[in-house]
PDB file of N, CA, C and O in Angstrom:
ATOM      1  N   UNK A   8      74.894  93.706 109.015  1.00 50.00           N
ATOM      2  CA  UNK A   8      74.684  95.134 109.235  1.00 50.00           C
ATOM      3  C   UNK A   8      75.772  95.705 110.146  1.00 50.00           C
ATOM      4  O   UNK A   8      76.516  96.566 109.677  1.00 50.00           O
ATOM      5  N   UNK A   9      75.930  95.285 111.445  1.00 59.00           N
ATOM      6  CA  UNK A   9      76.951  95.610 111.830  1.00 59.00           C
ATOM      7  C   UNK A   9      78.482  95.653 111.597  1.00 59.00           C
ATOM      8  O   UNK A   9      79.205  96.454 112.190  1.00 59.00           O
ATOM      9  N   UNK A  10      79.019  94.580 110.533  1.00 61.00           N
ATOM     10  CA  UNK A  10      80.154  94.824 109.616  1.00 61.00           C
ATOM     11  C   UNK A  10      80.069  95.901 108.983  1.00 61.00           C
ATOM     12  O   UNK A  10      80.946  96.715 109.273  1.00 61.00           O
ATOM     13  N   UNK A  11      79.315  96.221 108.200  1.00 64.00           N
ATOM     14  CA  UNK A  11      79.101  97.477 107.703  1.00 64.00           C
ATOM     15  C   UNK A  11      79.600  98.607 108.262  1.00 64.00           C
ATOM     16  O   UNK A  11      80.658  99.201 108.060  1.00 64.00           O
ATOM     17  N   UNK A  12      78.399  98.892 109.229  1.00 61.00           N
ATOM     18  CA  UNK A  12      78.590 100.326 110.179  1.00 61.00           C
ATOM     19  C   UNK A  12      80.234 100.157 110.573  1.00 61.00           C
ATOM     20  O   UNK A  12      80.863 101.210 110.473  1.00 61.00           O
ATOM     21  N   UNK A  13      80.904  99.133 110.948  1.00 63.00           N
ATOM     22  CA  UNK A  13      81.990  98.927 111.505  1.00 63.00           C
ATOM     23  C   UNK A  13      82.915  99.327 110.728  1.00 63.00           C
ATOM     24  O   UNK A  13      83.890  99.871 111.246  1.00 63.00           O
ATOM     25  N   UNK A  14      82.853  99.153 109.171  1.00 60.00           N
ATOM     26  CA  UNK A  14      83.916  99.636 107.775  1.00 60.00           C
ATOM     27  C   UNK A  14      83.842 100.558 107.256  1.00 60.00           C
ATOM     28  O   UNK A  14      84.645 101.100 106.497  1.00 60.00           O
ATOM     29  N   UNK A  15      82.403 101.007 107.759  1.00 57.00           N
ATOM     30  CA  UNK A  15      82.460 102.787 107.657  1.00 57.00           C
ATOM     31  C   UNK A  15      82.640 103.361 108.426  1.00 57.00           C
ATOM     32  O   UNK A  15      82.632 104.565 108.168  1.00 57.00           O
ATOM     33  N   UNK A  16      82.857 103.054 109.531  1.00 61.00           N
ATOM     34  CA  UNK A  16      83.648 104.217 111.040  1.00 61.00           C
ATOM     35  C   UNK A  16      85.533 104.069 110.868  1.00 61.00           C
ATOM     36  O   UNK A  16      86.460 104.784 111.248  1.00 61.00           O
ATOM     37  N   UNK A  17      85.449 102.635 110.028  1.00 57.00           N
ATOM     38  CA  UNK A  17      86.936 102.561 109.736  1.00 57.00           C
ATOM     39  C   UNK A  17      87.556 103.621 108.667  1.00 57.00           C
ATOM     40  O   UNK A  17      88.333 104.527 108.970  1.00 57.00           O
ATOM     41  N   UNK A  18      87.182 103.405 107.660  1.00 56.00           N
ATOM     42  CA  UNK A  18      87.166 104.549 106.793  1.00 56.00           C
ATOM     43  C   UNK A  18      86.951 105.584 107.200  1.00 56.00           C
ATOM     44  O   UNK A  18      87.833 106.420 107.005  1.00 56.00           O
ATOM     45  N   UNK A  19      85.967 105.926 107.787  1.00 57.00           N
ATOM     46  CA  UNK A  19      86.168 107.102 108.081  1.00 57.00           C
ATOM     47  C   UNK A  19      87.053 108.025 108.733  1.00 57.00           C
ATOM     48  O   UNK A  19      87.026 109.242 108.551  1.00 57.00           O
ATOM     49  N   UNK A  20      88.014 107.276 109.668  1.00 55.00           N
ATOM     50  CA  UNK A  20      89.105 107.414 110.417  1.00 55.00           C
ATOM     51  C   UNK A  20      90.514 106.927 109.407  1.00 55.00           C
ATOM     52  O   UNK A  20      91.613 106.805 109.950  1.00 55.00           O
ATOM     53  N   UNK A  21      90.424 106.794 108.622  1.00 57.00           N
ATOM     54  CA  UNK A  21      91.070 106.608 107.536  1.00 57.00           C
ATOM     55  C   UNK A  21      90.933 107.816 107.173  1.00 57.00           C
ATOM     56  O   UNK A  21      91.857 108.627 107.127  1.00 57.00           O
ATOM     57  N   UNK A  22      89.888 108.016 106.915  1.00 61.00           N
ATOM     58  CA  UNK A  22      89.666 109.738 105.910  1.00 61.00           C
ATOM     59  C   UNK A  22      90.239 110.782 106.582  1.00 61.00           C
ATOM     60  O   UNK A  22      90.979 111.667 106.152  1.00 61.00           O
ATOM     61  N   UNK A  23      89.859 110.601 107.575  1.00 62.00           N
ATOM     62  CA  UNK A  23      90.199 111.782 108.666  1.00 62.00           C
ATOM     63  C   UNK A  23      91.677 111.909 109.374  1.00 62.00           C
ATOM     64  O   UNK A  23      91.877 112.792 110.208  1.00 62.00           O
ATOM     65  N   UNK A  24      92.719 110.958 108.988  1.00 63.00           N
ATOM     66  CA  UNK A  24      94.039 111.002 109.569  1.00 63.00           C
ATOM     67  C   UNK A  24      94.419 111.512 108.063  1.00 63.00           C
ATOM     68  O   UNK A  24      95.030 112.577 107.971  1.00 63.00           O
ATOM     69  N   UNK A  25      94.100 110.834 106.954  1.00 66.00           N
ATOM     70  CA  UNK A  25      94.486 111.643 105.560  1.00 66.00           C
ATOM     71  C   UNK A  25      94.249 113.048 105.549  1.00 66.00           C
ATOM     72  O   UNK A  25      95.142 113.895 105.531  1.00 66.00           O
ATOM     73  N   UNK A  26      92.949 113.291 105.562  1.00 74.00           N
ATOM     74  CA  UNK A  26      93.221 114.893 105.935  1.00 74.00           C
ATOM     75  C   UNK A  26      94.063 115.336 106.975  1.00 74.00           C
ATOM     76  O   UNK A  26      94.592 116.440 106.842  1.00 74.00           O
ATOM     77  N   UNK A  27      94.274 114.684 107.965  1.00 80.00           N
ATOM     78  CA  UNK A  27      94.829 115.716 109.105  1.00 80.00           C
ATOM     79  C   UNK A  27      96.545 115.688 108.716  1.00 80.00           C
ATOM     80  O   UNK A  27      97.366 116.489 109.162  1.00 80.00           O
ATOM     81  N   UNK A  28      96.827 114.581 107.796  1.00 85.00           N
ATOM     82  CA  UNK A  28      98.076 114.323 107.241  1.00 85.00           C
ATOM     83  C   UNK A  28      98.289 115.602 105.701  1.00 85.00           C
ATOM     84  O   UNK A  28      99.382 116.130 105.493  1.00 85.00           O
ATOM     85  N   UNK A  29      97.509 115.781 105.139  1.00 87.00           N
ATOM     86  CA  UNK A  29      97.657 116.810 104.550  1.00 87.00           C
ATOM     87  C   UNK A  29      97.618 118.325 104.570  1.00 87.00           C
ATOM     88  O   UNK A  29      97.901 119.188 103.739  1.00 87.00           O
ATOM     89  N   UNK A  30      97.116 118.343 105.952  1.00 89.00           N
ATOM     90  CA  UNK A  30      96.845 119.796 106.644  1.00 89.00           C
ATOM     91  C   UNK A  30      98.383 120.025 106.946  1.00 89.00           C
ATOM     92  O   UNK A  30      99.018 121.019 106.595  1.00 89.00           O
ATOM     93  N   UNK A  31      98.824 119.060 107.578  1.00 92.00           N
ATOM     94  CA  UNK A  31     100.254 119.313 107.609  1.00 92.00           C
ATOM     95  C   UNK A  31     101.016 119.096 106.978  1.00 92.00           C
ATOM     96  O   UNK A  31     101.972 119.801 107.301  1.00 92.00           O
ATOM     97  N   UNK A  32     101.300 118.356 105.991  1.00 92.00           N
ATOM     98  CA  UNK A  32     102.259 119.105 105.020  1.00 92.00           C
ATOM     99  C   UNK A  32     102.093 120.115 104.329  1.00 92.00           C
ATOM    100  O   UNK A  32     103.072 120.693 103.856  1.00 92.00           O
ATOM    101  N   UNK A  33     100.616 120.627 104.080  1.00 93.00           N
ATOM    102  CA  UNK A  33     100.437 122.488 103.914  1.00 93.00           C
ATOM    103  C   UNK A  33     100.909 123.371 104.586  1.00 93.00           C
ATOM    104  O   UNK A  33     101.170 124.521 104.235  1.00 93.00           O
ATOM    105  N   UNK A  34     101.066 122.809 105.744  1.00 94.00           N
ATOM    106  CA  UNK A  34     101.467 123.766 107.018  1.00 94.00           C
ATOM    107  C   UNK A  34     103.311 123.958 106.688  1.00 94.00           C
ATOM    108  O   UNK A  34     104.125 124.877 106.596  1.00 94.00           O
ATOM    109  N   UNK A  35     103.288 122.699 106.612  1.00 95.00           N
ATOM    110  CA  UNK A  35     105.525 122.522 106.706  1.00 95.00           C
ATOM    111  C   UNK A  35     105.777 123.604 105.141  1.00 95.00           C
ATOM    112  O   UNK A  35     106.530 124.573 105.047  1.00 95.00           O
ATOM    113  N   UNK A  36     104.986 123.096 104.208  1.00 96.00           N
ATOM    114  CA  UNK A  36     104.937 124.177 102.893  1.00 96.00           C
ATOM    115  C   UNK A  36     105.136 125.294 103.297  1.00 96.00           C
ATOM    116  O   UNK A  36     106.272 125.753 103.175  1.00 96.00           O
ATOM    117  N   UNK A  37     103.803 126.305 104.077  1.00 96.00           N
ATOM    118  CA  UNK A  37     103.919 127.361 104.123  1.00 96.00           C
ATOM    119  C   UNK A  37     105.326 128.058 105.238  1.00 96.00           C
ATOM    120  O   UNK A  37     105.824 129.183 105.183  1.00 96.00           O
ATOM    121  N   UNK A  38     105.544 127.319 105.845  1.00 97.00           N
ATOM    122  CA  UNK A  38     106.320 127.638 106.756  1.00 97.00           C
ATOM    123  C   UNK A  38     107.527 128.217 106.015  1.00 97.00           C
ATOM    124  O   UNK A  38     107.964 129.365 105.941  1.00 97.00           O
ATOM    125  N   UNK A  39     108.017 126.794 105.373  1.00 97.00           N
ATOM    126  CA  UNK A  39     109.189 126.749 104.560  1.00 97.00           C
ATOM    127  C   UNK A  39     109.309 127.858 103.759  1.00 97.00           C
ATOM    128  O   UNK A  39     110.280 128.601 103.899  1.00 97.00           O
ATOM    129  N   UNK A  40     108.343 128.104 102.828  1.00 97.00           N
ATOM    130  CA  UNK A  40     108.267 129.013 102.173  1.00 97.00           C
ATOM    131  C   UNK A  40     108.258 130.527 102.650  1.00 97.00           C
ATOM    132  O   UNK A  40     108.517 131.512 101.960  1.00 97.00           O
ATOM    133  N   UNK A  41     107.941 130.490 103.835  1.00 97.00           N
ATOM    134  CA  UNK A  41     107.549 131.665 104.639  1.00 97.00           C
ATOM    135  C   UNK A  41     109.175 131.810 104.802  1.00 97.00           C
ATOM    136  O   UNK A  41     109.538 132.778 104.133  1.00 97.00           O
ATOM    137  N   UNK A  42     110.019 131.323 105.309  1.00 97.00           N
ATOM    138  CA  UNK A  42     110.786 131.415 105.806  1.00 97.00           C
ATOM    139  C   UNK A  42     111.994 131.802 104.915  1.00 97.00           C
ATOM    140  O   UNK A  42     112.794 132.718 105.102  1.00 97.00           O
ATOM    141  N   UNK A  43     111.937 130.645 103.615  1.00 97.00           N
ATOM    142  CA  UNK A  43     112.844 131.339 102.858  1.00 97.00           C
ATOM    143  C   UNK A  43     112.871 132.645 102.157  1.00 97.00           C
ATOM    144  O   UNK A  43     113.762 133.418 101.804  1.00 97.00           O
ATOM    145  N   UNK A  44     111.528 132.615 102.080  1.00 96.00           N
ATOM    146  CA  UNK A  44     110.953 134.229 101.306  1.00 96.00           C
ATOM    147  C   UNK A  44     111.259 135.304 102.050  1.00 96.00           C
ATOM    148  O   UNK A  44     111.107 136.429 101.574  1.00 96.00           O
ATOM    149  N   UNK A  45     111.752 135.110 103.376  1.00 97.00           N
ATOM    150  CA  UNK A  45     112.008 136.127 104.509  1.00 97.00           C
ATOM    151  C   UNK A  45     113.637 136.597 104.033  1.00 97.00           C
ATOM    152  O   UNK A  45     114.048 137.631 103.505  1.00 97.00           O
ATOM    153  N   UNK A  46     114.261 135.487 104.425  1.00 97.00           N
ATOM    154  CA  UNK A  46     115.751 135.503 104.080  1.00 97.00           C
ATOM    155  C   UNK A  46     115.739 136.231 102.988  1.00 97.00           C
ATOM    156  O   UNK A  46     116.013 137.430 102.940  1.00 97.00           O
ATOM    157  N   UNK A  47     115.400 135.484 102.009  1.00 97.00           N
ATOM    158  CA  UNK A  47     115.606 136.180 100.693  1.00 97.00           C
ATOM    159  C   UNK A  47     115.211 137.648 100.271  1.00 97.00           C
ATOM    160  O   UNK A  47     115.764 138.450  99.519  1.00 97.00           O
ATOM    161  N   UNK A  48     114.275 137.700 100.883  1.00 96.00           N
ATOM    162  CA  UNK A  48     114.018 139.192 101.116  1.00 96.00           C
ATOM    163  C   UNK A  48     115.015 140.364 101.495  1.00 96.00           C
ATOM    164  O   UNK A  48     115.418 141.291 100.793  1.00 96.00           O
ATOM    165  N   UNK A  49     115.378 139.947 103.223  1.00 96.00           N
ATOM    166  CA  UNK A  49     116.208 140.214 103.615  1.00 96.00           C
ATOM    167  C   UNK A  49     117.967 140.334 102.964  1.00 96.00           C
ATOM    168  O   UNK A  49     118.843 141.181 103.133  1.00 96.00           O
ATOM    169  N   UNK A  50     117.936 139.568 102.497  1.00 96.00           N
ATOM    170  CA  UNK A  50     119.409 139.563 101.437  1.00 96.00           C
ATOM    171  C   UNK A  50     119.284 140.423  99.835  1.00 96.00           C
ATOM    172  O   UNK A  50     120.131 140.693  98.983  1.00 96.00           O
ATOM    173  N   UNK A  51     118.095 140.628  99.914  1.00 95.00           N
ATOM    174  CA  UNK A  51     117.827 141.786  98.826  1.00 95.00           C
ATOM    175  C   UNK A  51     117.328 141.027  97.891  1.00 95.00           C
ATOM    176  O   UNK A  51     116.617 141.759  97.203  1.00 95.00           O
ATOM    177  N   UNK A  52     117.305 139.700  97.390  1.00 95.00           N
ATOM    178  CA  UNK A  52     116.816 138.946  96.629  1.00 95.00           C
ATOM    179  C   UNK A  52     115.122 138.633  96.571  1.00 95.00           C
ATOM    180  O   UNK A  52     114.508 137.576  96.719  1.00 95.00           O
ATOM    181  N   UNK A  53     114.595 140.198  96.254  1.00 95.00           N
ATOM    182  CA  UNK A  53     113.008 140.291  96.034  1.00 95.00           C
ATOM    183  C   UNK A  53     112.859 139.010  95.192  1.00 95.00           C
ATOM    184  O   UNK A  53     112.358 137.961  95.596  1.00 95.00           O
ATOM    185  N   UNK A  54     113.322 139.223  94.063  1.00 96.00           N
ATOM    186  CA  UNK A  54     112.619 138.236  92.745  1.00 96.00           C
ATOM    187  C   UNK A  54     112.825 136.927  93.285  1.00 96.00           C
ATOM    188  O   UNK A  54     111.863 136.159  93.296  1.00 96.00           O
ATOM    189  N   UNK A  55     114.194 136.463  93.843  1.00 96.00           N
ATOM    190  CA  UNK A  55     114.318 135.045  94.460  1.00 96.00           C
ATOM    191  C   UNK A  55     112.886 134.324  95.161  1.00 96.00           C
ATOM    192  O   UNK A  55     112.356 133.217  95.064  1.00 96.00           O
ATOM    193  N   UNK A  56     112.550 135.723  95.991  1.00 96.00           N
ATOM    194  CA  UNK A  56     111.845 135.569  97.018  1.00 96.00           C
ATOM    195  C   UNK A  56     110.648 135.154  96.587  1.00 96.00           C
ATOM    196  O   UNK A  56     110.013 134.194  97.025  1.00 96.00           O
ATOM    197  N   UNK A  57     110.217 136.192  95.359  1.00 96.00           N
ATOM    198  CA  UNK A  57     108.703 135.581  94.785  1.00 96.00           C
ATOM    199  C   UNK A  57     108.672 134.666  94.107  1.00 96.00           C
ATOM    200  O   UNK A  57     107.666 133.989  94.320  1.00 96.00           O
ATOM    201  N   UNK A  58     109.281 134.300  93.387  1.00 97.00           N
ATOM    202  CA  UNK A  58     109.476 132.630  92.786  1.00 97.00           C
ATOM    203  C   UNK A  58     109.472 132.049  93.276  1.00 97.00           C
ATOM    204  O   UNK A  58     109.145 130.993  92.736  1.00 97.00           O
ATOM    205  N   UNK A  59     109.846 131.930  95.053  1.00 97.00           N
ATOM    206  CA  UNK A  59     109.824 130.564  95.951  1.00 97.00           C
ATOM    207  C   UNK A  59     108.452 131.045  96.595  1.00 97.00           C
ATOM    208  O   UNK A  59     108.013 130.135  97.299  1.00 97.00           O
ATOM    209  N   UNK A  60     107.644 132.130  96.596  1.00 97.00           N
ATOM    210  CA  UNK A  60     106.370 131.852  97.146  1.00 97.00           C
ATOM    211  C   UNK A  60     105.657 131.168  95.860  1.00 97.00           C
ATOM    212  O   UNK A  60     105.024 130.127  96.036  1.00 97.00           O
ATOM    213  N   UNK A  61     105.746 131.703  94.658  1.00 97.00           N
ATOM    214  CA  UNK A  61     105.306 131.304  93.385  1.00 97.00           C
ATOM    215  C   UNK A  61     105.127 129.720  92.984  1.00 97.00           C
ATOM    216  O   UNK A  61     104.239 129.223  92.291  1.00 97.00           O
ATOM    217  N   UNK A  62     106.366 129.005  93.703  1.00 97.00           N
ATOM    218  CA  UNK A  62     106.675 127.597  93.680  1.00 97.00           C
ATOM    219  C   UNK A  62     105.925 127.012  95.012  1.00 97.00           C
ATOM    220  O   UNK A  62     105.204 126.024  94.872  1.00 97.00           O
ATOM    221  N   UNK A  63     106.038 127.434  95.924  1.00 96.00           N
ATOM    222  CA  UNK A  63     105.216 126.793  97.223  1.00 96.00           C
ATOM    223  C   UNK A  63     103.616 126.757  96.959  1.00 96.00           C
ATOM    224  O   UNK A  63     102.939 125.823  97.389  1.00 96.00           O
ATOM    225  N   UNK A  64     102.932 128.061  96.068  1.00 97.00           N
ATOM    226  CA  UNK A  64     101.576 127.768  96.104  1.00 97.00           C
ATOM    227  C   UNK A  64     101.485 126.843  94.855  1.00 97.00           C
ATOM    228  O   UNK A  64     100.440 126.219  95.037  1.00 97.00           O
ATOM    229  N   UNK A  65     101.943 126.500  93.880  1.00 97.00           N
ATOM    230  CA  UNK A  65     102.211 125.854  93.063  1.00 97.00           C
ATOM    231  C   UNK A  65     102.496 124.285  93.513  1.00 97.00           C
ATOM    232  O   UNK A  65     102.009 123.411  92.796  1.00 97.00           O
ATOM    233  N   UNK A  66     103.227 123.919  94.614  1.00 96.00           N
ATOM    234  CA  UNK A  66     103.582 123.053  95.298  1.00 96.00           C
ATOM    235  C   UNK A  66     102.006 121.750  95.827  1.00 96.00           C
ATOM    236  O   UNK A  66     101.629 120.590  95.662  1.00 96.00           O
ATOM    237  N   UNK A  67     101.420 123.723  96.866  1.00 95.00           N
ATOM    238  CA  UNK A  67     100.063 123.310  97.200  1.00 95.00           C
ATOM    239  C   UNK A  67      98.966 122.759  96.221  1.00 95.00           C
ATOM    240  O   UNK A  67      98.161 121.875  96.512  1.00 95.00           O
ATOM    241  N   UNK A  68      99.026 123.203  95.402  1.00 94.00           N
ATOM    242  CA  UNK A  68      98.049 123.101  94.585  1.00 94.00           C
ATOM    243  C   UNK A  68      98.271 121.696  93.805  1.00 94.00           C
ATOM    244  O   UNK A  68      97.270 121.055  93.485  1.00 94.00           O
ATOM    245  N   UNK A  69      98.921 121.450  93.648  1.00 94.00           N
ATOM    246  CA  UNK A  69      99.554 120.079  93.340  1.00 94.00           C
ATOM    247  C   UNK A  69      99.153 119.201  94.145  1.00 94.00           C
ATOM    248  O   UNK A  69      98.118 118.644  93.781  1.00 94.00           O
ATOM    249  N   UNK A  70      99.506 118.921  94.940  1.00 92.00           N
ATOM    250  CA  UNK A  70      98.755 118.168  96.505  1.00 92.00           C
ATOM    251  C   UNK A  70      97.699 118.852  96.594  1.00 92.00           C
ATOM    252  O   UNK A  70      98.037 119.466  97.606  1.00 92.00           O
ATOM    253  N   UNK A  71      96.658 119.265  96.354  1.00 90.00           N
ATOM    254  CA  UNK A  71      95.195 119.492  96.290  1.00 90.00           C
ATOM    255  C   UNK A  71      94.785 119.170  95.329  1.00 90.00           C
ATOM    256  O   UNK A  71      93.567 119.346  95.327  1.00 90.00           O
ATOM    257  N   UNK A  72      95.381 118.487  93.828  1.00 90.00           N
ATOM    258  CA  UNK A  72      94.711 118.417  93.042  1.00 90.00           C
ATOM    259  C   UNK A  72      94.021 116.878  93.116  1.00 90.00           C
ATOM    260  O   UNK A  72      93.513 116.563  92.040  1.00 90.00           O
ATOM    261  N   UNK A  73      93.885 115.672  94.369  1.00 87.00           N
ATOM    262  CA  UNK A  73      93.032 115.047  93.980  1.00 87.00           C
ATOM    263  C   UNK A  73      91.735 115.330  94.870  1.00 87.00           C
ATOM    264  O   UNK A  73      90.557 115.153  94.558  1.00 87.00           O
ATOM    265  N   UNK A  74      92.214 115.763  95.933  1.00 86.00           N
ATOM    266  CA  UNK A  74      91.058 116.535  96.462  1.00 86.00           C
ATOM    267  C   UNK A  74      89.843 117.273  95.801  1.00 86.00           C
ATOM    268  O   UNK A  74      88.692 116.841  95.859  1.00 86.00           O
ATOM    269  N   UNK A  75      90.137 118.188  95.299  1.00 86.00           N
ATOM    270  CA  UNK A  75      89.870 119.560  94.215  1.00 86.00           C
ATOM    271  C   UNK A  75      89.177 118.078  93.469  1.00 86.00           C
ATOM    272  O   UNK A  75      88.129 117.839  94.069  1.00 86.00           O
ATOM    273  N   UNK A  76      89.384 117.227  92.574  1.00 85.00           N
ATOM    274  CA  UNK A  76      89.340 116.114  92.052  1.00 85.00           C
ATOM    275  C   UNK A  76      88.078 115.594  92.479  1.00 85.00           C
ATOM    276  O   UNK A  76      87.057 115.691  91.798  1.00 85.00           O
ATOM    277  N   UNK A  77      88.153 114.876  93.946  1.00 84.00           N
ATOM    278  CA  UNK A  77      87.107 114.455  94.511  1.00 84.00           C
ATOM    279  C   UNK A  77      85.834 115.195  94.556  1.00 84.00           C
ATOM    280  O   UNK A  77      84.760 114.666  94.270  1.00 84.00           O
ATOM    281  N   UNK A  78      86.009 116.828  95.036  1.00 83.00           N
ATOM    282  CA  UNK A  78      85.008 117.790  95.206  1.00 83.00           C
ATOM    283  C   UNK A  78      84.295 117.781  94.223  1.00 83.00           C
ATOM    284  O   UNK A  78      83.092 117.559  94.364  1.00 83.00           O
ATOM    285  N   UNK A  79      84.801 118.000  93.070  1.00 86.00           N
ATOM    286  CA  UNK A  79      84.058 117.894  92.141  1.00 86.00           C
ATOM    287  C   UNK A  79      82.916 117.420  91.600  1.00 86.00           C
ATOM    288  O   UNK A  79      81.871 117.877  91.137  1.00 86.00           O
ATOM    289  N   UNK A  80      83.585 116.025  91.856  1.00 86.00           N
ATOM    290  CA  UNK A  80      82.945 115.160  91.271  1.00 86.00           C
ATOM    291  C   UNK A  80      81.608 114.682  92.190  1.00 86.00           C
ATOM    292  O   UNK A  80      80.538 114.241  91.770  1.00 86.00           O
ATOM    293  N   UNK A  81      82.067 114.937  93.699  1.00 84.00           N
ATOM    294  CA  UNK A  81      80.508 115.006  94.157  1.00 84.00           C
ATOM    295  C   UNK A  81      80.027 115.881  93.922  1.00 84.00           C
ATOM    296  O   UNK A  81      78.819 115.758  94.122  1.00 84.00           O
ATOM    297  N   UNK A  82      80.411 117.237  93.409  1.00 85.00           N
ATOM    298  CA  UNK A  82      79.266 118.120  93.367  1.00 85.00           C
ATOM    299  C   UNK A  82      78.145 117.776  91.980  1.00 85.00           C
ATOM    300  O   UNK A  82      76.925 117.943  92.007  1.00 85.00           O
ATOM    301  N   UNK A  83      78.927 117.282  90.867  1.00 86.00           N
ATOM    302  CA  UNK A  83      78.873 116.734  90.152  1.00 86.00           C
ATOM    303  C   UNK A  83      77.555 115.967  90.148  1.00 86.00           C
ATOM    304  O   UNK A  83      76.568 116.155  89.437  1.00 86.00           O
ATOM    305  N   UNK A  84      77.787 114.948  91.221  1.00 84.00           N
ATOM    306  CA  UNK A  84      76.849 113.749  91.678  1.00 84.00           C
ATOM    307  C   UNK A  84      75.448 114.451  92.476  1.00 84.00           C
ATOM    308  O   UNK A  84      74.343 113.910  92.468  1.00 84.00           O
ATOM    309  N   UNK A  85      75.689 115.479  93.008  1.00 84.00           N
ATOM    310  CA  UNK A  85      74.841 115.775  93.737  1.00 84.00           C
ATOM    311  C   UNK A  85      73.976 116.493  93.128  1.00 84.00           C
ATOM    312  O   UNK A  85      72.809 116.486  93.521  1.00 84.00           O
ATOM    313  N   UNK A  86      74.371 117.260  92.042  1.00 85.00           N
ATOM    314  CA  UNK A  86      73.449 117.933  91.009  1.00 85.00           C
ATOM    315  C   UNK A  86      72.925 117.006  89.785  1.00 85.00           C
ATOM    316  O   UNK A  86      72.192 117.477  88.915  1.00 85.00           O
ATOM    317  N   UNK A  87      73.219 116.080  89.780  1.00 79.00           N
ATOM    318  CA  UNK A  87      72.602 114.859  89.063  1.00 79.00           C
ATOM    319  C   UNK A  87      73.124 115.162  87.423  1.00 79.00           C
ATOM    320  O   UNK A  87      72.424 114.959  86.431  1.00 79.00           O
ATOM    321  N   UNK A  88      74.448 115.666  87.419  1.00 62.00           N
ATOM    322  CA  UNK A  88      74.806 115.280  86.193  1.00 62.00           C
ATOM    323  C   UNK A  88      76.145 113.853  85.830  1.00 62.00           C
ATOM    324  O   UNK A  88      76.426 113.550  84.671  1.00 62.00           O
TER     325      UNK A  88
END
């Protein structure tokens, strides 16, 4: 019993540096994107500009898709289908 409890506090700290590892590369995303979309703005290059926000949420969503993935599928589980 106590192995147990012990491999699920491990995991769980497993889980929880994965998320905190993906919070930030959302973060470096938006930044980036923030930033070039500024420039580009600034240099008159509207359309440049929205294609690289266009590509960054595109980016995100990509890296959310096993997440999005996971959610699912417990909700899935939890409604008993």
């Amino acid at each position: 019993l106590h192995l147990s409890i012990r491999r699920q506090r491990q995991m769980c700290i497993r889980d929880r540096s994965m998320e905190a590892g993906i919070v930030i590369k959302i973060a470096m995303v938006g930044i980036i994107v923030a930033v070039l979309s500024q420039v580009l703005s600034r240099a008159g290059r509207d359309d440049y500009a929205l294609i690289t926000v266009l590509a960054g949420i595109a980016a995100v969503l990509i890296m959310l898709l096993p997440y999005l993935s996971q959610l699912l599928d417990a909700v899935n589980g939890m409604l008993g289908g």
